mmCIF file of C-alpha atoms in Angstrom:
data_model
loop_
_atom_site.group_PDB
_atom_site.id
_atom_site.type_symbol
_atom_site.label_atom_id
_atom_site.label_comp_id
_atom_site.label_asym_id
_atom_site.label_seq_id
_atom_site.Cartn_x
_atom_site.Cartn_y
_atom_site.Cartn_z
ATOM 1 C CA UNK A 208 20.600 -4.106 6.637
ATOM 2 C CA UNK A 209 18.774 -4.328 9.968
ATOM 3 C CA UNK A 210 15.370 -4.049 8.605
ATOM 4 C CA UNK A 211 12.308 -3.265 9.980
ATOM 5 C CA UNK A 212 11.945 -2.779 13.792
ATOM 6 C CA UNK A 213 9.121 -5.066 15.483
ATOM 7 C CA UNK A 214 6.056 -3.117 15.713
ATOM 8 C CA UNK A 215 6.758 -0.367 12.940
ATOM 9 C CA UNK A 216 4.732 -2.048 10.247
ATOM 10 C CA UNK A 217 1.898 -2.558 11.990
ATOM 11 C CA UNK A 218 2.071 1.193 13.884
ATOM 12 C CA UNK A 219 2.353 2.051 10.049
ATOM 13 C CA UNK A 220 -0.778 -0.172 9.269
ATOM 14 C CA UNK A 221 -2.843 1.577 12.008
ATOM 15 C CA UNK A 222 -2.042 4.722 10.860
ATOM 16 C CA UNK A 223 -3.126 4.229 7.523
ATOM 17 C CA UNK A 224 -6.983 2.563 9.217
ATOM 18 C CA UNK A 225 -6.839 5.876 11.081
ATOM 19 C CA UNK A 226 -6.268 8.005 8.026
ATOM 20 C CA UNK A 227 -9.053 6.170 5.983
ATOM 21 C CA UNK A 228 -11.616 6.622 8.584
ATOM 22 C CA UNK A 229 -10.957 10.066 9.074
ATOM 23 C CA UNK A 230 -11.712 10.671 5.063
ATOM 24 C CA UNK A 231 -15.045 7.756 5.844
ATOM 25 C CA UNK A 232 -16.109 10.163 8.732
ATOM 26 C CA UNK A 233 -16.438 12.936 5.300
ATOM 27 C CA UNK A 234 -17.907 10.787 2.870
ATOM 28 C CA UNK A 235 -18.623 7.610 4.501
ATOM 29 C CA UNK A 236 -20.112 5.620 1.119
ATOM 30 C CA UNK A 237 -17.182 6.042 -0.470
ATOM 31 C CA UNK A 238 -14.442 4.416 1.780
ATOM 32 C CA UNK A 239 -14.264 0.445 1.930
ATOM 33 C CA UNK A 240 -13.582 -1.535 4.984
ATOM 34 C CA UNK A 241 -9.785 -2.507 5.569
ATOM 35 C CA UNK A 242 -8.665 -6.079 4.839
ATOM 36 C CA UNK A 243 -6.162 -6.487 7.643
ATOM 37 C CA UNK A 244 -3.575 -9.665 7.763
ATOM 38 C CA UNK A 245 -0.527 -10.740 9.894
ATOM 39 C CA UNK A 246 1.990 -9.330 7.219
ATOM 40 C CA UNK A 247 -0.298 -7.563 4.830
ATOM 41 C CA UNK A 248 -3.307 -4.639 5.086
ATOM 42 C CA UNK A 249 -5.026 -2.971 1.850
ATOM 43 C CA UNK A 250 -7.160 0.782 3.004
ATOM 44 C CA UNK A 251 -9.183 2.700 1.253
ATOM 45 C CA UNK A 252 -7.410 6.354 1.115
ATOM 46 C CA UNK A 253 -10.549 7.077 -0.794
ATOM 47 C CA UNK A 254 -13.588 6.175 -3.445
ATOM 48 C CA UNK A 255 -11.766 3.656 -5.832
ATOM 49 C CA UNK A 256 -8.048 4.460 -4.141
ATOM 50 C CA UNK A 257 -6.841 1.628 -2.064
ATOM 51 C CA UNK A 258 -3.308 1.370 -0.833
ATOM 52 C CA UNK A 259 -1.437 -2.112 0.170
ATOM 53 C CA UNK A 260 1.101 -2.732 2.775
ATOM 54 C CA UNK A 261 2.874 -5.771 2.510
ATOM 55 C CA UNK A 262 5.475 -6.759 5.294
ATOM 56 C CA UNK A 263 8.417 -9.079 3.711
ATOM 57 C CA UNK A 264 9.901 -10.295 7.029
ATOM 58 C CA UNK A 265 12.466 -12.090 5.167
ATOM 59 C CA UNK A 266 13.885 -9.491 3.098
ATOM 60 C CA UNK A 267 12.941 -7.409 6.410
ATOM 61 C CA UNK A 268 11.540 -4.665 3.871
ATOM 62 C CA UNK A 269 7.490 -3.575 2.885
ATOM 63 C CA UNK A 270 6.087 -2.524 0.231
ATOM 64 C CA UNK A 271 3.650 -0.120 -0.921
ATOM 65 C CA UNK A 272 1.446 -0.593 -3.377
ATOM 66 C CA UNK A 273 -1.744 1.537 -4.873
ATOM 67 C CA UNK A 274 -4.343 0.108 -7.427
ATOM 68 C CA UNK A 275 -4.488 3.358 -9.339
ATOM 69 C CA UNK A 276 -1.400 4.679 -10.988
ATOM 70 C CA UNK A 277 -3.155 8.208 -10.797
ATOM 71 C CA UNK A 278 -3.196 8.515 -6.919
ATOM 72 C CA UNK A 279 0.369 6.432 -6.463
ATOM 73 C CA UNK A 280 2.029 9.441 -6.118
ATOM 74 C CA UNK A 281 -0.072 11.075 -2.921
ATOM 75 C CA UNK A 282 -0.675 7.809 -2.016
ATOM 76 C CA UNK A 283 3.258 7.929 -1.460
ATOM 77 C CA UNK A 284 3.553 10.739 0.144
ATOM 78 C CA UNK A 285 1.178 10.199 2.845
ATOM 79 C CA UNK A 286 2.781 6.639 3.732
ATOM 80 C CA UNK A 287 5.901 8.452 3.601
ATOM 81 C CA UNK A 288 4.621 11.662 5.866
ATOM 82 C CA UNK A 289 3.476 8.871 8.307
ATOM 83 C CA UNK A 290 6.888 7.057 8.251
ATOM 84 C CA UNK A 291 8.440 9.779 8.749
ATOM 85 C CA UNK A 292 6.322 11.022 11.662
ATOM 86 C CA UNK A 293 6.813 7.415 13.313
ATOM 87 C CA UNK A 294 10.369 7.621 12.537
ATOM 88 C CA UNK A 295 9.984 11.177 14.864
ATOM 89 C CA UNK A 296 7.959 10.568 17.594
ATOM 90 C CA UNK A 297 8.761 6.640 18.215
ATOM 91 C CA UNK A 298 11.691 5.888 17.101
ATOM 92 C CA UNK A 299 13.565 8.938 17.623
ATOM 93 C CA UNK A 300 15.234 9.784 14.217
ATOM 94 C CA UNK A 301 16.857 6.265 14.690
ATOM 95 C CA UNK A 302 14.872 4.422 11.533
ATOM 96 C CA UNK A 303 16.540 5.182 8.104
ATOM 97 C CA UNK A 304 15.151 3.294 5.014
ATOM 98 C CA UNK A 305 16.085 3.601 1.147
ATOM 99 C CA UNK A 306 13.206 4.265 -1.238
ATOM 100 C CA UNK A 307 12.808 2.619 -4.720
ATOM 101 C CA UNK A 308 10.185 2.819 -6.791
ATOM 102 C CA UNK A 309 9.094 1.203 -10.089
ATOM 103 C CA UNK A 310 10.084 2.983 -13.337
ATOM 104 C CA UNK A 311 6.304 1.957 -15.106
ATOM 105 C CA UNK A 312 8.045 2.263 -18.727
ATOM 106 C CA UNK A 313 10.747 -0.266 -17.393
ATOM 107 C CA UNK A 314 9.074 -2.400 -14.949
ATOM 108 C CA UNK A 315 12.034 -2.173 -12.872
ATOM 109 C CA UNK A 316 12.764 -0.662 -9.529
ATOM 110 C CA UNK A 317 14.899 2.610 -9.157
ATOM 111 C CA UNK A 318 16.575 4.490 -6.530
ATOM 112 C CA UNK A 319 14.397 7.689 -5.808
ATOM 113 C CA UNK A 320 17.047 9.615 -5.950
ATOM 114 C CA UNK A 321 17.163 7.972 -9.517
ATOM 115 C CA UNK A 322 13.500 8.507 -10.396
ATOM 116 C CA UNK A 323 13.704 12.226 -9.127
ATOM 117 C CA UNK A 324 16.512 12.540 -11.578
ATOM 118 C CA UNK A 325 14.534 11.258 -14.570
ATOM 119 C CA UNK A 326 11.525 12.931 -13.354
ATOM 120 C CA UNK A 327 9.850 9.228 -13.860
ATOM 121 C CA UNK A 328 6.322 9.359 -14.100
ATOM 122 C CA UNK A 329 4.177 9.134 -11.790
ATOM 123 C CA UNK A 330 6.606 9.707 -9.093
ATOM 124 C CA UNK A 331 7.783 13.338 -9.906
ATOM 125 C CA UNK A 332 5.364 13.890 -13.124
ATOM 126 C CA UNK A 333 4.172 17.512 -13.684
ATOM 127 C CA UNK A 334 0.481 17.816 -11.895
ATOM 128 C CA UNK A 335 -1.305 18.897 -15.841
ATOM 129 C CA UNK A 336 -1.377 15.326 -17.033
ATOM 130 C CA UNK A 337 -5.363 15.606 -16.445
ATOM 131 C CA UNK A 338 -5.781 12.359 -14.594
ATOM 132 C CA UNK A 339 -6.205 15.138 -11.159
ATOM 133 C CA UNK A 340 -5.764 13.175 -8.202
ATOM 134 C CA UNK A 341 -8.670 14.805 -5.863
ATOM 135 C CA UNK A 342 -8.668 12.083 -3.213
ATOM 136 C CA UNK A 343 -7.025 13.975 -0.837
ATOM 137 C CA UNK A 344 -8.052 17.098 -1.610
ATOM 138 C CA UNK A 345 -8.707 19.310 1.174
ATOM 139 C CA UNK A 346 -6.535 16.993 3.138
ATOM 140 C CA UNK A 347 -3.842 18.460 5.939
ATOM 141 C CA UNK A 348 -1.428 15.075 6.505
ATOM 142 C CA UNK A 349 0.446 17.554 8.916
ATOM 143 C CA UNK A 350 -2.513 18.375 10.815
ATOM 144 C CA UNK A 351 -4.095 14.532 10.786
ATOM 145 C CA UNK A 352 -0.686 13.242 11.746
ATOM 146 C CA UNK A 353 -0.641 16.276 14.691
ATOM 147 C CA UNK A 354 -4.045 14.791 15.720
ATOM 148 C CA UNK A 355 -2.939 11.025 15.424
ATOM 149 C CA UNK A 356 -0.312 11.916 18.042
ATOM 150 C CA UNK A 357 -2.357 13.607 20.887
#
């Protein structure tokens, strides 16, 4: 594996600052200030939803991590929506990546392809569980990533 290319993580980082301070500009008490690092940045995607980035340069990987198993899955989706846009507009369809994400019941990590098979929770979990995630309601990722780009 090749790993990361210099300047993705952060690009991804900076996205995410952007995408928290568009939802501050709507509700500005209830977004915290980004803790930013060399290797590592945790943002608010919303009133008790914070996200974590953490860069293993090593393992030339990152990781994504969200304090609140209720908004992990659109927490996921976003970070992926913005990889993905990266992926378009910088690196030209030349970054490819393998997702795994952690089984909760297991406390292992699993394929997605694996997880969307099981239909592990929260990753692929039916939206009636009653634990709503509104953070990002109202919220066009298309549209903010259209935005980001101009």
């Amino acid at each position: 594996s090749h790993g990361i290319p210099h300047g993705v993580f952060e690009r991804l980082i900076c996205l995410s600052v952007a995408h928290s301070a568009s939802l501050s500009r709507s509700n500005p008490t209830h977004i915290a200030k980004p803790e930013l690092f060399k290797n590592f940045g945790s943002v608010s995607f919303g009133q008790g939803n914070r996200i974590s980035l953490l860069h293993d340069i090593v393992g030339k990987s990152f990781t994504m991590y969200s304090n609140e198993l209720k908004h992990a899955k659109t927490n996921f989706n976003i970070v992926l929506a913005m990889l993905r846009k990266l992926n378009g507009d910088v690196m030209g369809h030349g970054l490819h990546w393998d997702i795994w994400v952690e089984d909760s019941h297991e406390g292992l990590l699993v394929s997605y392809a694996e997880a969307s098979a099981k239909q592990i929770s929260p990753w692929f979990e039916a939206e009636d569980n009653g634990e709503e995630d509104n953070t990002c309601e109202g919220l066009d990722i298309e549209s903010f990533l259209q935005n980001i780009a101009e």
